[in-house]
Coordinates of N, CA, C and O and ligand atoms in Angstrom, one line a residue:
M388 N 78.8 -67.3 -86.2 CA 79.5 -68.1 -85.2 C 81.1 -67.7 -85.2 O 81.7 -67.7 -86.3
N389 N 81.8 -67.7 -84.1 CA 83.1 -67.1 -84.2 C 84.1 -68.2 -84.2 O 84.8 -68.3 -83.1
Y390 N 84.1 -69.1 -85.3 CA 84.9 -69.9 -85.4 C 85.2 -70.3 -86.9 O 84.4 -69.7 -87.7
K391 N 86.3 -70.7 -87.1 CA 86.6 -71.1 -88.7 C 87.9 -72.3 -88.8 O 88.5 -72.5 -87.9
I392 N 87.5 -72.9 -89.9 CA 88.4 -74.0 -90.1 C 89.5 -73.1 -91.1 O 89.1 -72.8 -92.0
I393 N 90.9 -73.3 -90.7 CA 91.9 -72.9 -91.6 C 92.6 -74.1 -91.9 O 93.2 -74.9 -91.2
Q394 N 92.6 -74.1 -93.3 CA 93.5 -75.2 -94.1 C 95.0 -74.8 -93.9 O 95.5 -73.8 -94.4
I395 N 95.7 -75.9 -93.5 CA 97.2 -75.6 -93.2 C 98.0 -76.4 -94.1 O 97.4 -77.3 -94.6
Q396 N 99.1 -75.6 -94.6 CA 100.0 -76.5 -95.6 C 100.7 -77.6 -95.0 O 101.1 -77.6 -93.8
K397 N 100.7 -78.8 -95.9 CA 101.3 -80.0 -95.4 C 102.4 -80.2 -96.4 O 102.2 -80.3 -97.6
I398 N 103.7 -80.2 -95.8 CA 105.0 -80.7 -96.7 C 105.4 -82.0 -96.5 O 105.4 -82.6 -95.6
C399 N 105.2 -82.9 -97.7 CA 105.5 -84.3 -97.8 C 106.5 -84.6 -98.7 O 106.7 -83.9 -99.6
D400 N 107.3 -85.5 -97.9 CA 108.4 -85.9 -98.8 C 108.8 -87.6 -98.6 O 107.8 -88.0 -97.8
Q401 N 109.8 -87.9 -99.0 CA 109.9 -89.5 -98.8 C 110.3 -89.7 -97.3 O 110.0 -90.9 -96.9
R402 N 110.5 -88.7 -96.6 CA 111.0 -88.9 -95.2 C 109.7 -88.9 -94.2 O 109.7 -89.4 -93.2
G403 N 108.6 -88.3 -94.8 CA 107.4 -88.2 -93.8 C 106.6 -86.9 -94.2 O 106.8 -86.3 -95.2
K404 N 105.9 -86.4 -93.3 CA 105.1 -85.3 -93.5 C 105.2 -84.2 -92.4 O 105.8 -84.5 -91.2
L405 N 105.2 -82.9 -92.7 CA 105.4 -81.8 -91.6 C 104.5 -80.6 -92.0 O 104.0 -80.5 -93.0
I406 N 103.9 -80.1 -91.0 CA 102.9 -79.0 -90.9 C 103.8 -78.0 -89.9 O 104.4 -78.4 -89.0
F407 N 103.3 -76.9 -90.2 CA 103.9 -75.7 -89.3 C 102.8 -74.7 -88.8 O 101.9 -74.4 -89.6
C408 N 103.0 -73.9 -87.8 CA 102.1 -73.0 -87.2 C 103.1 -71.8 -87.0 O 104.1 -71.8 -86.3
E409 N 102.4 -70.5 -87.6 CA 103.3 -69.2 -87.4 C 102.4 -68.2 -86.9 O 101.4 -68.0 -87.6
G410 N 102.6 -67.7 -85.7 CA 101.7 -66.6 -85.0 C 101.4 -65.3 -86.1 O 102.5 -65.1 -86.9
I411 N 100.2 -64.9 -86.3 CA 100.0 -63.8 -87.2 C 99.8 -64.2 -88.7 O 99.2 -63.8 -89.5
K412 N 100.7 -65.4 -88.9 CA 100.7 -65.7 -90.2 C 99.6 -66.9 -90.7 O 98.4 -66.3 -90.9
N413 N 99.8 -68.0 -90.5 CA 98.7 -68.9 -90.7 C 97.9 -69.1 -89.4 O 96.6 -69.6 -89.4
V414 N 98.3 -68.8 -88.2 CA 97.4 -68.6 -86.9 C 97.1 -67.2 -86.8 O 98.0 -66.2 -86.9
P415 N 95.9 -66.9 -86.6 CA 95.4 -65.5 -86.6 C 95.8 -64.7 -85.4 O 95.1 -63.7 -85.0
F416 N 96.6 -65.0 -84.5 CA 97.0 -64.4 -83.4 C 98.5 -64.6 -83.0 O 99.1 -65.6 -83.4
E417 N 98.9 -64.0 -81.9 CA 100.3 -64.2 -81.6 C 100.1 -65.5 -80.6 O 99.2 -65.4 -79.8
I418 N 101.1 -66.4 -80.7 CA 101.1 -67.5 -80.0 C 101.6 -67.5 -78.6 O 102.7 -67.3 -78.4
K419 N 100.8 -67.5 -77.5 CA 101.6 -67.3 -76.2 C 101.9 -68.4 -75.5 O 102.5 -68.9 -74.6
R420 N 100.9 -69.6 -75.8 CA 100.9 -70.6 -75.2 C 100.6 -72.1 -76.0 O 100.0 -71.8 -76.9
V421 N 100.8 -72.9 -75.7 CA 100.7 -74.3 -76.3 C 100.6 -75.4 -75.3 O 101.2 -75.7 -74.4
F422 N 99.2 -76.1 -75.5 CA 98.9 -77.4 -74.8 C 98.5 -78.3 -75.5 O 98.0 -78.0 -76.7
C423 N 98.6 -79.7 -75.0 CA 98.1 -80.8 -75.8 C 97.2 -81.6 -74.7 O 97.6 -81.7 -73.6
I424 N 96.1 -82.2 -75.5 CA 95.4 -83.1 -74.9 C 95.4 -84.5 -75.6 O 95.5 -84.7 -76.7
F425 N 95.8 -85.5 -74.6 CA 96.1 -86.7 -75.1 C 95.6 -87.8 -74.0 O 95.3 -87.6 -72.9
D426 N 95.8 -89.2 -74.5 CA 95.4 -90.3 -73.7 C 94.1 -89.9 -72.9 O 93.7 -90.2 -71.8
T427 N 93.2 -89.6 -73.8 CA 91.9 -89.2 -73.4 C 90.9 -90.6 -73.2 O 91.3 -91.4 -73.9
K428 N 90.2 -90.6 -72.1 CA 89.5 -91.9 -71.8 C 88.2 -92.1 -72.7 O 87.7 -91.1 -73.3
K429 N 87.8 -93.1 -72.9 CA 86.4 -93.6 -73.6 C 85.3 -92.7 -73.1 O 85.1 -92.7 -71.8
N430 N 84.4 -92.4 -73.8 CA 83.2 -91.9 -73.4 C 83.3 -90.6 -72.3 O 82.5 -90.5 -71.4
V431 N 84.4 -89.7 -72.5 CA 84.6 -88.4 -71.7 C 84.5 -87.4 -72.6 O 84.6 -87.3 -73.8
S432 N 84.1 -86.3 -72.0 CA 83.9 -84.8 -72.9 C 85.0 -84.1 -72.0 O 85.0 -84.0 -70.7
R433 N 85.4 -83.0 -72.8 CA 86.2 -82.0 -72.2 C 85.7 -80.7 -72.6 O 85.0 -80.7 -73.3
G434 N 86.4 -79.8 -72.3 CA 86.2 -78.5 -72.6 C 85.0 -77.8 -71.9 O 85.1 -77.9 -70.7
E435 N 83.9 -77.8 -72.5 CA 82.6 -77.3 -71.8 C 83.0 -76.1 -71.1 O 82.6 -75.7 -69.8
H436 N 83.4 -75.0 -71.8 CA 83.7 -73.6 -71.4 C 83.8 -72.7 -72.4 O 83.9 -73.3 -73.6
A437 N 83.8 -71.5 -72.3 CA 84.1 -70.5 -73.2 C 85.4 -69.5 -72.5 O 85.5 -69.7 -71.6
H438 N 85.9 -68.9 -73.5 CA 87.2 -67.9 -72.7 C 86.5 -66.4 -73.1 O 85.9 -66.1 -74.2
R439 N 86.5 -65.5 -72.1 CA 86.3 -64.2 -72.2 C 87.2 -63.5 -73.2 O 86.8 -62.5 -73.8
I440 N 88.5 -63.7 -73.2 CA 89.4 -63.0 -73.8 C 90.3 -63.8 -74.9 O 90.5 -63.4 -75.9
S441 N 90.6 -65.1 -74.7 CA 91.5 -65.8 -75.5 C 91.0 -66.4 -76.6 O 89.9 -66.8 -76.5
E442 N 91.7 -66.6 -77.5 CA 91.4 -67.0 -78.8 C 92.3 -68.5 -78.8 O 93.4 -68.6 -78.3
Q443 N 91.8 -69.4 -79.5 CA 92.6 -70.7 -79.7 C 92.4 -71.2 -81.2 O 91.7 -70.9 -81.8
A444 N 93.4 -72.0 -81.5 CA 93.6 -72.7 -82.6 C 94.2 -74.1 -82.3 O 95.1 -74.4 -81.5
I445 N 93.3 -75.0 -82.9 CA 93.5 -76.4 -82.5 C 93.6 -77.5 -83.6 O 92.8 -77.2 -84.6
I446 N 94.5 -78.3 -83.6 CA 94.9 -79.2 -84.5 C 95.1 -80.4 -83.9 O 95.5 -80.7 -82.9
C447 N 94.3 -81.5 -84.4 CA 94.4 -82.9 -84.1 C 95.3 -83.6 -84.8 O 95.4 -83.9 -86.2
L448 N 96.5 -83.9 -83.9 CA 97.7 -84.3 -84.6 C 97.5 -85.7 -85.0 O 98.2 -86.3 -85.8
N449 N 96.7 -86.4 -84.1 CA 96.3 -88.0 -84.4 C 95.0 -88.3 -84.1 O 94.6 -87.9 -83.1
G450 N 94.6 -89.0 -84.9 CA 93.1 -89.7 -84.5 C 92.0 -88.6 -84.8 O 92.3 -87.7 -85.8
S451 N 91.1 -88.5 -84.3 CA 89.9 -87.7 -84.4 C 89.2 -87.3 -83.1 O 89.2 -88.0 -82.1
C452 N 88.3 -86.4 -83.1 CA 87.8 -85.8 -82.2 C 86.6 -84.8 -82.5 O 86.7 -84.1 -83.7
H453 N 85.3 -84.8 -81.8 CA 84.1 -84.2 -82.4 C 84.1 -82.7 -81.4 O 84.5 -82.9 -80.1
F454 N 83.9 -81.7 -82.0 CA 83.6 -80.6 -81.4 C 82.3 -80.0 -81.4 O 81.9 -80.0 -82.5
L455 N 81.6 -79.5 -80.4 CA 80.4 -78.9 -80.2 C 80.8 -77.3 -80.2 O 81.2 -77.0 -79.0
L456 N 80.3 -76.7 -81.1 CA 80.8 -75.1 -81.0 C 79.2 -74.3 -80.6 O 78.4 -74.6 -81.5
D457 N 79.2 -73.5 -79.7 CA 77.9 -72.9 -79.3 C 78.2 -71.3 -79.1 O 78.9 -71.0 -78.2
N458 N 77.5 -70.6 -79.9 CA 77.5 -69.0 -79.7 C 76.4 -68.6 -78.7 O 76.2 -67.3 -78.6
G459 N 75.6 -69.4 -78.0 CA 74.7 -69.1 -77.3 C 73.1 -69.1 -78.0 O 72.0 -69.1 -77.5
L460 N 73.5 -68.8 -79.4 CA 72.3 -69.0 -80.2 C 71.9 -70.1 -81.0 O 70.9 -70.6 -81.4
K461 N 73.2 -70.6 -81.6 CA 73.5 -71.6 -82.5 C 74.5 -72.6 -82.1 O 75.4 -72.2 -81.6
K462 N 74.3 -73.9 -82.5 CA 75.3 -74.8 -82.1 C 75.8 -75.7 -83.4 O 74.8 -75.9 -84.2
E463 N 76.8 -75.9 -83.5 CA 77.3 -76.7 -84.7 C 78.6 -77.6 -84.4 O 79.1 -77.5 -83.5
E464 N 78.5 -78.7 -85.1 CA 79.2 -79.8 -84.8 C 80.4 -79.9 -85.8 O 80.2 -79.6 -87.0
I465 N 81.7 -80.0 -85.4 CA 82.8 -80.1 -86.3 C 83.6 -81.4 -86.1 O 83.9 -81.6 -84.8
I466 N 84.2 -82.0 -86.8 CA 84.8 -83.3 -86.7 C 86.3 -82.9 -87.0 O 86.6 -82.5 -88.3
L467 N 87.4 -82.8 -86.1 CA 88.7 -82.7 -86.6 C 89.4 -84.2 -86.7 O 89.5 -85.0 -85.8
D468 N 89.9 -84.5 -88.0 CA 90.5 -85.7 -88.3 C 91.7 -85.8 -89.0 O 91.9 -86.7 -89.9
N469 N 92.4 -84.4 -89.0 CA 93.3 -84.3 -90.2 C 94.0 -83.2 -89.7 O 93.6 -82.1 -89.4
P470 N 95.4 -83.4 -89.6 CA 96.4 -82.4 -88.9 C 96.5 -81.2 -89.8 O 96.8 -80.0 -89.5
Q471 N 95.9 -81.3 -91.2 CA 95.7 -80.1 -91.9 C 94.7 -79.1 -91.6 O 94.6 -78.0 -92.3
M472 N 93.7 -79.6 -90.9 CA 92.6 -78.6 -90.7 C 93.1 -78.0 -89.0 O 93.2 -78.6 -88.0
M473 N 93.0 -76.6 -89.2 CA 93.3 -76.0 -87.9 C 91.8 -75.3 -87.4 O 91.3 -74.6 -88.3
L474 N 91.3 -75.5 -86.4 CA 90.2 -74.9 -86.0 C 90.3 -73.8 -85.1 O 90.9 -73.9 -84.1
F475 N 89.9 -72.6 -85.7 CA 90.1 -71.3 -85.0 C 88.8 -71.2 -83.9 O 87.5 -71.4 -84.6
I476 N 89.0 -70.9 -82.6 CA 87.8 -70.4 -81.9 C 88.1 -69.4 -81.3 O 88.9 -69.0 -80.6
G477 N 87.1 -68.4 -81.6 CA 87.3 -66.9 -81.1 C 86.7 -67.0 -79.6 O 86.5 -67.9 -79.1
K478 N 86.6 -65.9 -79.0 CA 86.2 -65.6 -77.8 C 84.6 -65.6 -77.7 O 84.2 -65.7 -78.7
N479 N 84.2 -65.9 -76.5 CA 82.8 -66.2 -76.2 C 82.3 -67.3 -77.0 O 81.1 -67.0 -77.4
M480 N 83.0 -68.3 -77.2 CA 82.2 -69.4 -77.8 C 82.4 -70.8 -77.0 O 83.5 -71.1 -76.6
W481 N 81.5 -71.2 -76.6 CA 81.1 -72.4 -75.7 C 81.8 -73.5 -76.6 O 81.4 -73.8 -77.8
R482 N 82.5 -74.3 -76.1 CA 82.9 -75.6 -76.8 C 83.1 -76.8 -75.9 O 83.4 -76.8 -74.8
K483 N 82.7 -78.0 -76.6 CA 82.9 -79.3 -75.8 C 83.5 -80.2 -76.8 O 83.1 -80.1 -78.1
M484 N 84.7 -80.9 -76.3 CA 85.2 -81.9 -77.1 C 84.7 -83.4 -76.7 O 84.6 -83.6 -75.4
Y485 N 84.4 -84.2 -77.6 CA 83.9 -85.7 -77.2 C 84.3 -86.3 -78.2 O 84.9 -86.0 -79.3
N486 N 83.8 -87.8 -78.2 CA 84.2 -88.9 -79.0 C 85.5 -89.0 -79.6 O 85.9 -88.9 -80.6
F487 N 86.4 -88.9 -78.8 CA 87.9 -89.0 -78.9 C 88.1 -90.3 -79.2 O 87.6 -91.3 -78.8
S488 N 88.8 -90.4 -80.5 CA 89.2 -91.7 -80.8 C 90.6 -92.2 -80.2 O 91.1 -91.4 -79.3
D489 N 90.7 -93.4 -80.4 CA 92.1 -93.9 -79.8 C 93.1 -93.2 -80.0 O 93.3 -92.9 -81.2
N490 N 94.0 -92.8 -79.2 CA 95.4 -92.0 -79.6 C 95.1 -90.8 -80.3 O 95.9 -90.3 -80.8
C491 N 93.9 -90.3 -79.8 CA 93.8 -88.7 -80.2 C 94.8 -87.8 -79.7 O 94.9 -88.2 -78.3
I492 N 95.3 -87.0 -80.3 CA 96.2 -85.9 -79.8 C 96.0 -84.6 -80.3 O 95.7 -84.3 -81.4
L493 N 95.4 -83.8 -79.4 CA 95.0 -82.3 -79.7 C 96.0 -81.5 -79.4 O 96.7 -81.5 -78.1
M494 N 96.4 -80.7 -80.1 CA 97.3 -79.5 -79.9 C 96.7 -78.1 -79.8 O 96.1 -77.8 -81.1
V495 N 96.8 -77.4 -78.9 CA 96.1 -76.3 -78.8 C 96.9 -75.1 -78.5 O 97.9 -75.0 -77.8
L496 N 96.8 -73.9 -79.6 CA 97.7 -72.9 -79.6 C 96.6 -71.9 -79.0 O 95.4 -71.6 -79.3
A497 N 97.2 -70.9 -78.0 CA 96.3 -70.0 -77.3 C 96.8 -68.6 -77.5 O 98.2 -68.6 -77.4
S498 N 96.1 -67.6 -77.5 CA 96.5 -66.3 -77.7 C 97.1 -65.7 -76.3 O 97.5 -64.5 -76.4
D499 N 96.7 -66.4 -75.2 CA 97.1 -65.8 -73.9 C 97.5 -66.8 -72.9 O 97.2 -68.1 -73.1
F500 N 98.3 -66.5 -72.0 CA 98.7 -67.3 -70.9 C 97.6 -67.9 -70.2 O 96.5 -67.3 -70.1
Y501 N 97.7 -69.1 -69.4 CA 96.7 -69.6 -68.7 C 96.1 -68.7 -67.5 O 97.0 -68.3 -66.8
D502 N 94.8 -68.4 -67.7 CA 94.3 -67.8 -66.6 C 92.9 -68.1 -66.2 O 92.1 -68.0 -67.2
E503 N 92.7 -68.9 -65.1 CA 91.5 -69.4 -64.8 C 90.3 -68.1 -64.8 O 89.1 -68.5 -65.4
K504 N 90.7 -67.1 -64.6 CA 89.6 -65.8 -64.4 C 89.0 -65.7 -65.9 O 87.9 -65.1 -65.9
E505 N 89.8 -66.0 -66.8 CA 89.1 -65.6 -68.1 C 88.4 -66.9 -68.7 O 87.9 -66.9 -69.8
Y506 N 88.1 -67.6 -67.8 CA 87.4 -69.0 -68.4 C 85.8 -68.6 -67.8 O 85.5 -68.3 -66.8
I507 N 84.8 -68.9 -68.8 CA 83.4 -69.0 -68.3 C 83.1 -70.6 -68.2 O 83.1 -71.2 -69.6
R508 N 82.9 -71.1 -67.3 CA 82.7 -72.6 -67.0 C 81.2 -72.8 -66.7 O 80.9 -74.0 -66.6
N509 N 80.5 -71.9 -66.4 CA 79.1 -72.0 -66.2 C 78.3 -71.7 -67.5 O 78.4 -70.7 -67.9
Y510 N 77.5 -72.6 -67.8 CA 76.7 -72.4 -69.1 C 75.6 -71.2 -69.0 O 75.6 -70.4 -69.8
D511 N 75.0 -71.2 -67.8 CA 74.4 -70.2 -67.7 C 74.7 -68.7 -67.6 O 74.3 -67.8 -68.4
E512 N 76.0 -68.7 -67.1 CA 76.7 -67.4 -67.1 C 77.0 -67.1 -68.6 O 76.8 -66.0 -69.0
F513 N 77.5 -68.0 -69.1 CA 77.8 -67.8 -70.7 C 76.5 -67.3 -71.7 O 76.8 -66.4 -72.1
L514 N 75.5 -68.1 -71.2 CA 74.4 -67.4 -71.9 C 73.8 -66.1 -71.6 O 73.4 -65.3 -72.5
M515 N 74.0 -65.8 -70.4 CA 73.6 -64.4 -69.9 C 74.6 -63.5 -70.7 O 74.2 -62.3 -71.2
G516 N 76.0 -63.8 -70.8 CA 76.7 -63.0 -71.5 C 76.6 -63.0 -73.0 O 76.7 -61.9 -73.6
S517 N 75.9 -64.1 -73.5 CA 75.5 -63.8 -74.8 C 74.2 -63.2 -75.1 O 73.4 -63.2 -76.2
Q518 N 73.8 -62.6 -74.0 CA 72.4 -61.9 -74.0 C 71.1 -62.5 -74.6 O 70.2 -62.0 -75.1
L519 N 71.0 -63.9 -74.1 CA 70.1 -64.4 -74.5 C 69.1 -64.7 -73.1 O 69.6 -65.0 -72.0
S520 N 68.0 -64.6 -73.1 CA 67.2 -64.8 -72.1 C 67.0 -66.5 -71.6 O 67.3 -67.2 -72.4
K521 N 67.2 -66.8 -70.4 CA 67.2 -68.1 -69.8 C 66.1 -68.9 -70.3 O 66.2 -69.9 -70.8
H522 N 65.1 -68.2 -70.3 CA 63.7 -68.9 -70.9 C 63.7 -69.4 -72.3 O 63.5 -70.6 -72.4
E523 N 64.2 -68.6 -73.2 CA 64.5 -69.0 -74.7 C 65.5 -70.2 -74.8 O 65.2 -71.4 -75.4
T524 N 66.4 -70.2 -74.0 CA 67.5 -71.2 -74.1 C 67.0 -72.5 -73.5 O 67.7 -73.5 -74.0
E525 N 66.4 -72.6 -72.4 CA 66.1 -73.6 -71.8 C 65.2 -74.8 -72.9 O 65.3 -75.8 -72.7
H526 N 64.7 -74.0 -73.8 CA 63.9 -75.0 -74.8 C 65.0 -75.5 -75.9 O 64.8 -76.4 -76.5
K527 N 66.1 -74.8 -75.9 CA 67.1 -75.2 -76.8 C 68.0 -76.4 -76.5 O 68.8 -77.1 -77.1
R528 N 68.2 -76.3 -74.9 CA 69.2 -77.4 -74.4 C 68.8 -78.7 -74.3 O 67.5 -78.8 -74.3
Ligands
TYD254 P1 90.5 -77.9 -68.3 O1 90.4 -76.3 -68.8 O2 89.5 -78.5 -67.6 O3 90.9 -78.7 -69.7 P2 90.0 -78.9 -70.8 O4 90.2 -77.7 -71.9 O5 90.0 -80.3 -71.4 O6 88.7 -78.7 -70.3 O7 91.9 -77.9 -67.7 C1 92.2 -79.0 -66.7 C2 93.3 -78.5 -65.8 O8 94.6 -78.1 -66.3 C3 92.8 -77.5 -64.8 O9 92.9 -77.6 -63.5 C4 93.6 -76.0 -65.7 C5 94.9 -76.8 -65.9 N1 95.4 -76.1 -66.9 C6 96.6 -75.3 -66.7 O10 97.2 -75.3 -65.5 N2 97.1 -74.7 -67.9 C7 96.6 -74.9 -68.9 O11 97.2 -74.1 -70.0 C8 95.6 -75.4 -69.2 C9 94.8 -75.7 -70.6 C10 94.9 -76.1 -68.2

């Protein structure tokens, strides 16, 4: 599975808490783009795509969110509920975000600028890319 949880340092003092992200250092790529997902509605899911090229590192700054991660052969679930957990997702990994808590804020660091052409939004196309036959996968879905 092309993902990992990276534990990031948290600096706490009387004034509050601070975390930091640095490209190539605690984030395993050069950061070219940052976007945030917030004000998510109840019972919605987001994501449901993979990236051909870009890598992402995701921090849940507030609240919690579930991730389904799928490499075409195996699916795993991760819960992000702590700003010290950074979820790194490599290329060619299908992801779905769901079960957003109230006031969930996701910050996403990306290795590339936004380019719709590098998204795979069709699950069958994703599976073909992961070289799994359609017949096999229909039993897993
Ligand atoms: P989308 O990929 O559907 O969001 P999610 O990752 O939650 O599934 O993106 C929603 C819209 O925002 C879509 O029209 C593309 C646009 N968008 C940008 O213009 N720039 C960006 O950096 C991102 C992430 C999305």
